[in-house]
Amino acid sequence: MNSVKIEKRSISELKSWIAEHDLLDEYINDNDKEPSWDGYIMVYTDEDLKAEHIKYKISVQVKGKCKNELINRKMITYPVEYRHLQNYYFDGGVVYFVIAISEDAKRKTIFANALTPVKLKELLKSAEKKPNQTKNIPLQRLKDVHELYILLLQYGHDSKRQGTGQCELMRKTIDLSKLRDIDKLEATVISANSEKEALKKIEGTDLEKILKEYNAI
């Protein structure tokens, strides 16, 4: 399967998921030539999908990989160029999708990483500052459209609070190496009604790894 077909099938799969949810809509172009981005996913507060009910407008990038061995994995990594990571950071983040497609094109799996400004700042710190240098980013498998919706809600909430790489808040964020010096941590986990439920929802995520490393959980 050639690269154009892979990209079109990948975007089509993501669009079909979005179409299943009453509070989601998309503006993603096939074969988009805009640098770093492929379009947007809109999250609404009402099923009428009117402009006054837009909750979040989320920038997205969609890639496709035609490999049978990726279909059943829970997590994959994908190389992203430093210049694109930098663009996402200064724009306020991006939700990065990789759709794995089987070689017969009958099976597809959607992987995603909600790259907030804080995440991107850490990625950029460890990346070589060369335009064509790449950094492998991890992406988690999405089980269904509800999981996609929750990921988008969480990302929208977090990225809105964090701003962009050019704002004062991001310039003042602390280094993770200094996390042990912090007396109190606060995190908002969308759709969690208790601490136990919140901890269950962050299992296997970057947040869980960070909290465990610094003995916060």
mmCIF file with all atom_site columns, C-alpha atoms in Angstrom:
data_model
loop_
_atom_site.group_PDB
_atom_site.id
_atom_site.type_symbol
_atom_site.label_atom_id
_atom_site.label_alt_id
_atom_site.label_comp_id
_atom_site.label_asym_id
_atom_site.label_entity_id
_atom_site.label_seq_id
_atom_site.pdbx_PDB_ins_code
_atom_site.Cartn_x
_atom_site.Cartn_y
_atom_site.Cartn_z
_atom_site.occupancy
_atom_site.B_iso_or_equiv
_atom_site.pdbx_formal_charge
_atom_site.auth_seq_id
_atom_site.auth_comp_id
_atom_site.auth_asym_id
_atom_site.auth_atom_id
_atom_site.pdbx_PDB_model_num
ATOM 1   C CA . MET A 1 1   ? 0.000   0.000  0.000  1.00 0.00 ? 1   MET A CA 1
ATOM 2   C CA . ASN A 1 2   ? 1.525   3.361  -0.969 1.00 0.00 ? 2   ASN A CA 1
ATOM 3   C CA . SER A 1 3   ? 1.927   6.271  1.478  1.00 0.00 ? 3   SER A CA 1
ATOM 4   C CA . VAL A 1 4   ? -0.986  8.300  0.093  1.00 0.00 ? 4   VAL A CA 1
ATOM 5   C CA . LYS A 1 5   ? -3.387  5.359  0.525  1.00 0.00 ? 5   LYS A CA 1
ATOM 6   C CA . ILE A 1 6   ? -2.088  4.723  4.054  1.00 0.00 ? 6   ILE A CA 1
ATOM 7   C CA . GLU A 1 7   ? -2.646  8.348  5.047  1.00 0.00 ? 7   GLU A CA 1
ATOM 8   C CA . LYS A 1 8   ? -6.154  8.446  3.564  1.00 0.00 ? 8   LYS A CA 1
ATOM 9   C CA . ARG A 1 9   ? -7.167  5.184  5.252  1.00 0.00 ? 9   ARG A CA 1
ATOM 10  C CA . SER A 1 10  ? -5.704  6.402  8.557  1.00 0.00 ? 10  SER A CA 1
ATOM 11  C CA . ILE A 1 11  ? -7.613  9.680  8.513  1.00 0.00 ? 11  ILE A CA 1
ATOM 12  C CA . SER A 1 12  ? -10.776 7.880  7.397  1.00 0.00 ? 12  SER A CA 1
ATOM 13  C CA . GLU A 1 13  ? -10.551 5.523  10.390 1.00 0.00 ? 13  GLU A CA 1
ATOM 14  C CA . LEU A 1 14  ? -10.167 8.406  12.854 1.00 0.00 ? 14  LEU A CA 1
ATOM 15  C CA . LYS A 1 15  ? -13.033 10.284 11.210 1.00 0.00 ? 15  LYS A CA 1
ATOM 16  C CA . SER A 1 16  ? -15.306 7.249  11.533 1.00 0.00 ? 16  SER A CA 1
ATOM 17  C CA . TRP A 1 17  ? -14.623 7.093  15.280 1.00 0.00 ? 17  TRP A CA 1
ATOM 18  C CA . ILE A 1 18  ? -15.348 10.796 15.689 1.00 0.00 ? 18  ILE A CA 1
ATOM 19  C CA . ALA A 1 19  ? -18.610 10.428 13.749 1.00 0.00 ? 19  ALA A CA 1
ATOM 20  C CA . GLU A 1 20  ? -19.792 7.881  16.337 1.00 0.00 ? 20  GLU A CA 1
ATOM 21  C CA . HIS A 1 21  ? -19.722 10.421 19.192 1.00 0.00 ? 21  HIS A CA 1
ATOM 22  C CA . ASP A 1 22  ? -22.482 13.015 19.521 1.00 0.00 ? 22  ASP A CA 1
ATOM 23  C CA . LEU A 1 23  ? -20.215 15.662 21.073 1.00 0.00 ? 23  LEU A CA 1
ATOM 24  C CA . LEU A 1 24  ? -17.310 15.421 18.640 1.00 0.00 ? 24  LEU A CA 1
ATOM 25  C CA . ASP A 1 25  ? -16.752 16.796 15.150 1.00 0.00 ? 25  ASP A CA 1
ATOM 26  C CA . GLU A 1 26  ? -13.682 17.113 12.949 1.00 0.00 ? 26  GLU A CA 1
ATOM 27  C CA . TYR A 1 27  ? -12.051 19.342 10.391 1.00 0.00 ? 27  TYR A CA 1
ATOM 28  C CA . ILE A 1 28  ? -9.268  17.084 9.140  1.00 0.00 ? 28  ILE A CA 1
ATOM 29  C CA . ASN A 1 29  ? -8.173  17.192 5.520  1.00 0.00 ? 29  ASN A CA 1
ATOM 30  C CA . ASP A 1 30  ? -6.979  14.217 3.507  1.00 0.00 ? 30  ASP A CA 1
ATOM 31  C CA . ASN A 1 31  ? -3.495  14.753 2.116  1.00 0.00 ? 31  ASN A CA 1
ATOM 32  C CA . ASP A 1 32  ? -3.159  18.010 4.071  1.00 0.00 ? 32  ASP A CA 1
ATOM 33  C CA . LYS A 1 33  ? 0.008   19.982 3.276  1.00 0.00 ? 33  LYS A CA 1
ATOM 34  C CA . GLU A 1 34  ? -0.023  22.290 6.324  1.00 0.00 ? 34  GLU A CA 1
ATOM 35  C CA . PRO A 1 35  ? 3.288   21.912 8.194  1.00 0.00 ? 35  PRO A CA 1
ATOM 36  C CA . SER A 1 36  ? 3.053   19.963 11.477 1.00 0.00 ? 36  SER A CA 1
ATOM 37  C CA . TRP A 1 37  ? -0.769  19.754 11.614 1.00 0.00 ? 37  TRP A CA 1
ATOM 38  C CA . ASP A 1 38  ? -3.560  17.876 9.829  1.00 0.00 ? 38  ASP A CA 1
ATOM 39  C CA . GLY A 1 39  ? -6.547  19.779 11.234 1.00 0.00 ? 39  GLY A CA 1
ATOM 40  C CA . TYR A 1 40  ? -8.750  19.960 14.307 1.00 0.00 ? 40  TYR A CA 1
ATOM 41  C CA . ILE A 1 41  ? -11.169 17.976 16.432 1.00 0.00 ? 41  ILE A CA 1
ATOM 42  C CA . MET A 1 42  ? -13.952 20.015 18.019 1.00 0.00 ? 42  MET A CA 1
ATOM 43  C CA . VAL A 1 43  ? -15.347 19.025 21.415 1.00 0.00 ? 43  VAL A CA 1
ATOM 44  C CA . TYR A 1 44  ? -18.853 20.345 22.129 1.00 0.00 ? 44  TYR A CA 1
ATOM 45  C CA . THR A 1 45  ? -21.078 20.650 25.187 1.00 0.00 ? 45  THR A CA 1
ATOM 46  C CA . ASP A 1 46  ? -24.282 20.022 23.218 1.00 0.00 ? 46  ASP A CA 1
ATOM 47  C CA . GLU A 1 47  ? -25.298 17.611 20.473 1.00 0.00 ? 47  GLU A CA 1
ATOM 48  C CA . ASP A 1 48  ? -26.424 20.467 18.213 1.00 0.00 ? 48  ASP A CA 1
ATOM 49  C CA . LEU A 1 49  ? -22.706 21.119 17.487 1.00 0.00 ? 49  LEU A CA 1
ATOM 50  C CA . LYS A 1 50  ? -23.269 24.881 17.272 1.00 0.00 ? 50  LYS A CA 1
ATOM 51  C CA . ALA A 1 51  ? -20.446 27.404 17.554 1.00 0.00 ? 51  ALA A CA 1
ATOM 52  C CA . GLU A 1 52  ? -21.679 28.666 20.941 1.00 0.00 ? 52  GLU A CA 1
ATOM 53  C CA . HIS A 1 53  ? -21.315 25.144 22.361 1.00 0.00 ? 53  HIS A CA 1
ATOM 54  C CA . ILE A 1 54  ? -17.664 24.593 21.440 1.00 0.00 ? 54  ILE A CA 1
ATOM 55  C CA . LYS A 1 55  ? -15.742 23.504 24.538 1.00 0.00 ? 55  LYS A CA 1
ATOM 56  C CA . TYR A 1 56  ? -12.344 22.809 22.979 1.00 0.00 ? 56  TYR A CA 1
ATOM 57  C CA . LYS A 1 57  ? -10.752 23.179 19.547 1.00 0.00 ? 57  LYS A CA 1
ATOM 58  C CA . ILE A 1 58  ? -7.951  20.600 19.477 1.00 0.00 ? 58  ILE A CA 1
ATOM 59  C CA . SER A 1 59  ? -5.085  20.557 16.988 1.00 0.00 ? 59  SER A CA 1
ATOM 60  C CA . VAL A 1 60  ? -4.242  17.087 15.677 1.00 0.00 ? 60  VAL A CA 1
ATOM 61  C CA . GLN A 1 61  ? -1.618  15.303 13.629 1.00 0.00 ? 61  GLN A CA 1
ATOM 62  C CA . VAL A 1 62  ? -2.459  11.933 12.064 1.00 0.00 ? 62  VAL A CA 1
ATOM 63  C CA . LYS A 1 63  ? 0.059   9.382  10.789 1.00 0.00 ? 63  LYS A CA 1
ATOM 64  C CA . GLY A 1 64  ? -0.396  5.871  9.427  1.00 0.00 ? 64  GLY A CA 1
ATOM 65  C CA . LYS A 1 65  ? 1.713   2.707  9.601  1.00 0.00 ? 65  LYS A CA 1
ATOM 66  C CA . CYS A 1 66  ? 0.996   -0.386 7.519  1.00 0.00 ? 66  CYS A CA 1
ATOM 67  C CA . LYS A 1 67  ? 2.377   -3.197 9.683  1.00 0.00 ? 67  LYS A CA 1
ATOM 68  C CA . ASN A 1 68  ? 0.571   -6.312 10.890 1.00 0.00 ? 68  ASN A CA 1
ATOM 69  C CA . GLU A 1 69  ? 2.664   -6.593 14.051 1.00 0.00 ? 69  GLU A CA 1
ATOM 70  C CA . LEU A 1 70  ? 1.425   -3.233 15.352 1.00 0.00 ? 70  LEU A CA 1
ATOM 71  C CA . ILE A 1 71  ? -2.283  -4.073 15.286 1.00 0.00 ? 71  ILE A CA 1
ATOM 72  C CA . ASN A 1 72  ? -2.509  -5.861 18.655 1.00 0.00 ? 72  ASN A CA 1
ATOM 73  C CA . ARG A 1 73  ? 0.028   -3.833 20.616 1.00 0.00 ? 73  ARG A CA 1
ATOM 74  C CA . LYS A 1 74  ? -0.999  -1.757 23.630 1.00 0.00 ? 74  LYS A CA 1
ATOM 75  C CA . MET A 1 75  ? 1.680   0.850  23.000 1.00 0.00 ? 75  MET A CA 1
ATOM 76  C CA . ILE A 1 76  ? 3.966   1.903  20.158 1.00 0.00 ? 76  ILE A CA 1
ATOM 77  C CA . THR A 1 77  ? 6.567   4.605  19.564 1.00 0.00 ? 77  THR A CA 1
ATOM 78  C CA . TYR A 1 78  ? 6.758   6.931  16.593 1.00 0.00 ? 78  TYR A CA 1
ATOM 79  C CA . PRO A 1 79  ? 9.571   9.308  15.509 1.00 0.00 ? 79  PRO A CA 1
ATOM 80  C CA . VAL A 1 80  ? 8.676   13.004 15.396 1.00 0.00 ? 80  VAL A CA 1
ATOM 81  C CA . GLU A 1 81  ? 11.058  15.680 14.165 1.00 0.00 ? 81  GLU A CA 1
ATOM 82  C CA . TYR A 1 82  ? 12.313  18.273 16.636 1.00 0.00 ? 82  TYR A CA 1
ATOM 83  C CA . ARG A 1 83  ? 10.990  21.144 14.514 1.00 0.00 ? 83  ARG A CA 1
ATOM 84  C CA . HIS A 1 84  ? 7.448   19.742 14.712 1.00 0.00 ? 84  HIS A CA 1
ATOM 85  C CA . LEU A 1 85  ? 7.649   19.220 18.485 1.00 0.00 ? 85  LEU A CA 1
ATOM 86  C CA . GLN A 1 86  ? 8.792   22.814 18.791 1.00 0.00 ? 86  GLN A CA 1
ATOM 87  C CA . ASN A 1 87  ? 5.871   24.017 16.650 1.00 0.00 ? 87  ASN A CA 1
ATOM 88  C CA . TYR A 1 88  ? 3.415   22.107 18.847 1.00 0.00 ? 88  TYR A CA 1
ATOM 89  C CA . TYR A 1 89  ? 4.997   23.511 22.009 1.00 0.00 ? 89  TYR A CA 1
ATOM 90  C CA . PHE A 1 90  ? 4.697   27.141 20.927 1.00 0.00 ? 90  PHE A CA 1
ATOM 91  C CA . ASP A 1 91  ? 1.160   26.578 19.592 1.00 0.00 ? 91  ASP A CA 1
ATOM 92  C CA . GLY A 1 92  ? -0.163  25.098 22.848 1.00 0.00 ? 92  GLY A CA 1
ATOM 93  C CA . GLY A 1 93  ? 0.134   21.367 22.178 1.00 0.00 ? 93  GLY A CA 1
ATOM 94  C CA . VAL A 1 94  ? -1.322  18.720 19.883 1.00 0.00 ? 94  VAL A CA 1
ATOM 95  C CA . VAL A 1 95  ? -2.995  15.326 20.049 1.00 0.00 ? 95  VAL A CA 1
ATOM 96  C CA . TYR A 1 96  ? -0.802  13.019 17.986 1.00 0.00 ? 96  TYR A CA 1
ATOM 97  C CA . PHE A 1 97  ? -2.420  9.974  16.368 1.00 0.00 ? 97  PHE A CA 1
ATOM 98  C CA . VAL A 1 98  ? -0.832  6.986  14.685 1.00 0.00 ? 98  VAL A CA 1
ATOM 99  C CA . ILE A 1 99  ? -3.198  4.522  13.014 1.00 0.00 ? 99  ILE A CA 1
ATOM 100 C CA . ALA A 1 100 ? -1.818  1.041  12.448 1.00 0.00 ? 100 ALA A CA 1
ATOM 101 C CA . ILE A 1 101 ? -3.254  -0.702 9.384  1.00 0.00 ? 101 ILE A CA 1
ATOM 102 C CA . SER A 1 102 ? -2.908  -4.381 8.564  1.00 0.00 ? 102 SER A CA 1
ATOM 103 C CA . GLU A 1 103 ? -1.370  -5.270 5.224  1.00 0.00 ? 103 GLU A CA 1
ATOM 104 C CA . ASP A 1 104 ? -4.746  -6.464 3.918  1.00 0.00 ? 104 ASP A CA 1
ATOM 105 C CA . ALA A 1 105 ? -6.265  -3.152 5.147  1.00 0.00 ? 105 ALA A CA 1
ATOM 106 C CA . LYS A 1 106 ? -9.009  -5.004 7.041  1.00 0.00 ? 106 LYS A CA 1
ATOM 107 C CA . ARG A 1 107 ? -7.792  -4.280 10.585 1.00 0.00 ? 107 ARG A CA 1
ATOM 108 C CA . LYS A 1 108 ? -6.936  -0.925 12.127 1.00 0.00 ? 108 LYS A CA 1
ATOM 109 C CA . THR A 1 109 ? -5.833  0.258  15.564 1.00 0.00 ? 109 THR A CA 1
ATOM 110 C CA . ILE A 1 110 ? -5.722  3.857  16.775 1.00 0.00 ? 110 ILE A CA 1
ATOM 111 C CA . PHE A 1 111 ? -2.856  4.977  19.027 1.00 0.00 ? 111 PHE A CA 1
ATOM 112 C CA . ALA A 1 112 ? -2.627  8.442  20.570 1.00 0.00 ? 112 ALA A CA 1
ATOM 113 C CA . ASN A 1 113 ? -0.599  10.729 22.800 1.00 0.00 ? 113 ASN A CA 1
ATOM 114 C CA . ALA A 1 114 ? -2.043  13.995 24.118 1.00 0.00 ? 114 ALA A CA 1
ATOM 115 C CA . LEU A 1 115 ? 1.059   16.189 23.896 1.00 0.00 ? 115 LEU A CA 1
ATOM 116 C CA . THR A 1 116 ? 0.378   19.084 26.265 1.00 0.00 ? 116 THR A CA 1
ATOM 117 C CA . PRO A 1 117 ? 2.886   21.957 26.541 1.00 0.00 ? 117 PRO A CA 1
ATOM 118 C CA . VAL A 1 118 ? 4.337   20.439 29.733 1.00 0.00 ? 118 VAL A CA 1
ATOM 119 C CA . LYS A 1 119 ? 4.934   17.086 28.000 1.00 0.00 ? 119 LYS A CA 1
ATOM 120 C CA . LEU A 1 120 ? 6.447   18.816 24.997 1.00 0.00 ? 120 LEU A CA 1
ATOM 121 C CA . LYS A 1 121 ? 8.785   20.863 27.162 1.00 0.00 ? 121 LYS A CA 1
ATOM 122 C CA . GLU A 1 122 ? 10.219  17.631 28.601 1.00 0.00 ? 122 GLU A CA 1
ATOM 123 C CA . LEU A 1 123 ? 10.527  16.044 25.143 1.00 0.00 ? 123 LEU A CA 1
ATOM 124 C CA . LEU A 1 124 ? 12.333  19.068 23.770 1.00 0.00 ? 124 LEU A CA 1
ATOM 125 C CA . LYS A 1 125 ? 14.787  19.097 26.670 1.00 0.00 ? 125 LYS A CA 1
ATOM 126 C CA . SER A 1 126 ? 15.987  15.619 25.765 1.00 0.00 ? 126 SER A CA 1
ATOM 127 C CA . ALA A 1 127 ? 15.955  16.098 21.981 1.00 0.00 ? 127 ALA A CA 1
ATOM 128 C CA . GLU A 1 128 ? 18.849  17.280 19.853 1.00 0.00 ? 128 GLU A CA 1
ATOM 129 C CA . LYS A 1 129 ? 18.173  20.827 18.732 1.00 0.00 ? 129 LYS A CA 1
ATOM 130 C CA . LYS A 1 130 ? 18.507  20.090 15.059 1.00 0.00 ? 130 LYS A CA 1
ATOM 131 C CA . PRO A 1 131 ? 15.553  20.621 12.682 1.00 0.00 ? 131 PRO A CA 1
ATOM 132 C CA . ASN A 1 132 ? 15.646  17.092 11.249 1.00 0.00 ? 132 ASN A CA 1
ATOM 133 C CA . GLN A 1 133 ? 16.537  15.305 14.498 1.00 0.00 ? 133 GLN A CA 1
ATOM 134 C CA . THR A 1 134 ? 13.753  12.978 15.656 1.00 0.00 ? 134 THR A CA 1
ATOM 135 C CA . LYS A 1 135 ? 12.424  11.986 19.059 1.00 0.00 ? 135 LYS A CA 1
ATOM 136 C CA . ASN A 1 136 ? 10.494  8.743  19.570 1.00 0.00 ? 136 ASN A CA 1
ATOM 137 C CA . ILE A 1 137 ? 7.224   9.482  21.354 1.00 0.00 ? 137 ILE A CA 1
ATOM 138 C CA . PRO A 1 138 ? 5.103   6.777  23.033 1.00 0.00 ? 138 PRO A CA 1
ATOM 139 C CA . LEU A 1 139 ? 1.478   6.327  22.000 1.00 0.00 ? 139 LEU A CA 1
ATOM 140 C CA . GLN A 1 140 ? -1.191  4.331  23.836 1.00 0.00 ? 140 GLN A CA 1
ATOM 141 C CA . ARG A 1 141 ? -3.812  2.175  22.138 1.00 0.00 ? 141 ARG A CA 1
ATOM 142 C CA . LEU A 1 142 ? -7.372  3.524  22.305 1.00 0.00 ? 142 LEU A CA 1
ATOM 143 C CA . LYS A 1 143 ? -10.027 0.918  23.004 1.00 0.00 ? 143 LYS A CA 1
ATOM 144 C CA . ASP A 1 144 ? -13.102 2.793  21.788 1.00 0.00 ? 144 ASP A CA 1
ATOM 145 C CA . VAL A 1 145 ? -14.583 6.198  20.980 1.00 0.00 ? 145 VAL A CA 1
ATOM 146 C CA . HIS A 1 146 ? -15.448 6.875  24.633 1.00 0.00 ? 146 HIS A CA 1
ATOM 147 C CA . GLU A 1 147 ? -11.783 6.536  25.558 1.00 0.00 ? 147 GLU A CA 1
ATOM 148 C CA . LEU A 1 148 ? -10.957 8.936  22.713 1.00 0.00 ? 148 LEU A CA 1
ATOM 149 C CA . TYR A 1 149 ? -13.526 11.426 24.044 1.00 0.00 ? 149 TYR A CA 1
ATOM 150 C CA . ILE A 1 150 ? -12.093 11.288 27.586 1.00 0.00 ? 150 ILE A CA 1
ATOM 151 C CA . LEU A 1 151 ? -8.554  11.728 26.232 1.00 0.00 ? 151 LEU A CA 1
ATOM 152 C CA . LEU A 1 152 ? -9.673  14.828 24.310 1.00 0.00 ? 152 LEU A CA 1
ATOM 153 C CA . LEU A 1 153 ? -11.480 16.267 27.343 1.00 0.00 ? 153 LEU A CA 1
ATOM 154 C CA . GLN A 1 154 ? -8.440  15.736 29.555 1.00 0.00 ? 154 GLN A CA 1
ATOM 155 C CA . TYR A 1 155 ? -6.114  17.234 26.963 1.00 0.00 ? 155 TYR A CA 1
ATOM 156 C CA . GLY A 1 156 ? -8.412  20.225 26.414 1.00 0.00 ? 156 GLY A CA 1
ATOM 157 C CA . HIS A 1 157 ? -8.534  20.915 30.146 1.00 0.00 ? 157 HIS A CA 1
ATOM 158 C CA . ASP A 1 158 ? -4.776  20.527 30.665 1.00 0.00 ? 158 ASP A CA 1
ATOM 159 C CA . SER A 1 159 ? -3.591  22.432 27.600 1.00 0.00 ? 159 SER A CA 1
ATOM 160 C CA . LYS A 1 160 ? -5.961  25.326 28.314 1.00 0.00 ? 160 LYS A CA 1
ATOM 161 C CA . ARG A 1 161 ? -4.496  25.696 31.811 1.00 0.00 ? 161 ARG A CA 1
ATOM 162 C CA . GLN A 1 162 ? -0.902  25.382 30.608 1.00 0.00 ? 162 GLN A CA 1
ATOM 163 C CA . GLY A 1 163 ? -1.138  27.860 27.706 1.00 0.00 ? 163 GLY A CA 1
ATOM 164 C CA . THR A 1 164 ? 1.619   27.883 25.085 1.00 0.00 ? 164 THR A CA 1
ATOM 165 C CA . GLY A 1 165 ? 5.392   27.637 25.190 1.00 0.00 ? 165 GLY A CA 1
ATOM 166 C CA . GLN A 1 166 ? 5.557   31.413 24.837 1.00 0.00 ? 166 GLN A CA 1
ATOM 167 C CA . CYS A 1 167 ? 3.485   32.233 27.923 1.00 0.00 ? 167 CYS A CA 1
ATOM 168 C CA . GLU A 1 168 ? 4.791   33.118 31.370 1.00 0.00 ? 168 GLU A CA 1
ATOM 169 C CA . LEU A 1 169 ? 3.277   30.024 33.016 1.00 0.00 ? 169 LEU A CA 1
ATOM 170 C CA . MET A 1 170 ? 5.261   27.612 30.854 1.00 0.00 ? 170 MET A CA 1
ATOM 171 C CA . ARG A 1 171 ? 8.494   29.542 31.377 1.00 0.00 ? 171 ARG A CA 1
ATOM 172 C CA . LYS A 1 172 ? 8.042   29.107 35.122 1.00 0.00 ? 172 LYS A CA 1
ATOM 173 C CA . THR A 1 173 ? 7.239   25.388 35.167 1.00 0.00 ? 173 THR A CA 1
ATOM 174 C CA . ILE A 1 174 ? 9.578   23.440 37.430 1.00 0.00 ? 174 ILE A CA 1
ATOM 175 C CA . ASP A 1 175 ? 11.983  20.769 36.297 1.00 0.00 ? 175 ASP A CA 1
ATOM 176 C CA . LEU A 1 176 ? 10.816  17.224 37.101 1.00 0.00 ? 176 LEU A CA 1
ATOM 177 C CA . SER A 1 177 ? 14.104  16.648 38.918 1.00 0.00 ? 177 SER A CA 1
ATOM 178 C CA . LYS A 1 178 ? 12.909  19.159 41.554 1.00 0.00 ? 178 LYS A CA 1
ATOM 179 C CA . LEU A 1 179 ? 9.553   17.467 42.103 1.00 0.00 ? 179 LEU A CA 1
ATOM 180 C CA . ARG A 1 180 ? 10.689  16.005 45.433 1.00 0.00 ? 180 ARG A CA 1
ATOM 181 C CA . ASP A 1 181 ? 10.892  19.535 46.827 1.00 0.00 ? 181 ASP A CA 1
ATOM 182 C CA . ILE A 1 182 ? 7.178   20.124 46.261 1.00 0.00 ? 182 ILE A CA 1
ATOM 183 C CA . ASP A 1 183 ? 4.900   19.694 49.303 1.00 0.00 ? 183 ASP A CA 1
ATOM 184 C CA . LYS A 1 184 ? 1.635   19.369 47.426 1.00 0.00 ? 184 LYS A CA 1
ATOM 185 C CA . LEU A 1 185 ? 0.600   18.056 44.013 1.00 0.00 ? 185 LEU A CA 1
ATOM 186 C CA . GLU A 1 186 ? -2.782  18.613 42.386 1.00 0.00 ? 186 GLU A CA 1
ATOM 187 C CA . ALA A 1 187 ? -4.084  16.829 39.296 1.00 0.00 ? 187 ALA A CA 1
ATOM 188 C CA . THR A 1 188 ? -7.447  16.869 37.547 1.00 0.00 ? 188 THR A CA 1
ATOM 189 C CA . VAL A 1 189 ? -8.511  13.516 36.083 1.00 0.00 ? 189 VAL A CA 1
ATOM 190 C CA . ILE A 1 190 ? -11.545 13.852 33.831 1.00 0.00 ? 190 ILE A CA 1
ATOM 191 C CA . SER A 1 191 ? -14.479 11.500 34.600 1.00 0.00 ? 191 SER A CA 1
ATOM 192 C CA . ALA A 1 192 ? -12.983 10.279 37.904 1.00 0.00 ? 192 ALA A CA 1
ATOM 193 C CA . ASN A 1 193 ? -15.266 10.561 40.977 1.00 0.00 ? 193 ASN A CA 1
ATOM 194 C CA . SER A 1 194 ? -12.780 9.476  43.626 1.00 0.00 ? 194 SER A CA 1
ATOM 195 C CA . GLU A 1 195 ? -9.042  9.255  44.288 1.00 0.00 ? 195 GLU A CA 1
ATOM 196 C CA . LYS A 1 196 ? -9.156  5.482  43.749 1.00 0.00 ? 196 LYS A CA 1
ATOM 197 C CA . GLU A 1 197 ? -10.901 5.919  40.397 1.00 0.00 ? 197 GLU A CA 1
ATOM 198 C CA . ALA A 1 198 ? -8.420  8.637  39.391 1.00 0.00 ? 198 ALA A CA 1
ATOM 199 C CA . LEU A 1 199 ? -5.447  6.389  40.169 1.00 0.00 ? 199 LEU A CA 1
ATOM 200 C CA . LYS A 1 200 ? -6.990  3.596  38.108 1.00 0.00 ? 200 LYS A CA 1
ATOM 201 C CA . LYS A 1 201 ? -7.451  5.930  35.136 1.00 0.00 ? 201 LYS A CA 1
ATOM 202 C CA . ILE A 1 202 ? -3.813  7.049  35.120 1.00 0.00 ? 202 ILE A CA 1
ATOM 203 C CA . GLU A 1 203 ? -2.456  3.479  35.158 1.00 0.00 ? 203 GLU A CA 1
ATOM 204 C CA . GLY A 1 204 ? 0.178   3.076  32.461 1.00 0.00 ? 204 GLY A CA 1
ATOM 205 C CA . THR A 1 205 ? 0.317   6.816  31.671 1.00 0.00 ? 205 THR A CA 1
ATOM 206 C CA . ASP A 1 206 ? 3.208   9.267  31.931 1.00 0.00 ? 206 ASP A CA 1
ATOM 207 C CA . LEU A 1 207 ? 1.574   10.790 35.017 1.00 0.00 ? 207 LEU A CA 1
ATOM 208 C CA . GLU A 1 208 ? 1.599   7.475  36.863 1.00 0.00 ? 208 GLU A CA 1
ATOM 209 C CA . LYS A 1 209 ? 5.298   6.960  36.042 1.00 0.00 ? 209 LYS A CA 1
ATOM 210 C CA . ILE A 1 210 ? 6.185   10.436 37.316 1.00 0.00 ? 210 ILE A CA 1
ATOM 211 C CA . LEU A 1 211 ? 4.189   10.084 40.537 1.00 0.00 ? 211 LEU A CA 1
ATOM 212 C CA . LYS A 1 212 ? 5.679   6.654  41.278 1.00 0.00 ? 212 LYS A CA 1
ATOM 213 C CA . GLU A 1 213 ? 9.218   7.818  40.566 1.00 0.00 ? 213 GLU A CA 1
ATOM 214 C CA . TYR A 1 214 ? 8.869   10.584 43.139 1.00 0.00 ? 214 TYR A CA 1
ATOM 215 C CA . ASN A 1 215 ? 6.936   8.453  45.644 1.00 0.00 ? 215 ASN A CA 1
ATOM 216 C CA . ALA A 1 216 ? 3.799   10.548 45.294 1.00 0.00 ? 216 ALA A CA 1
ATOM 217 C CA . ILE A 1 217 ? 1.645   7.398  45.043 1.00 0.00 ? 217 ILE A CA 1
#
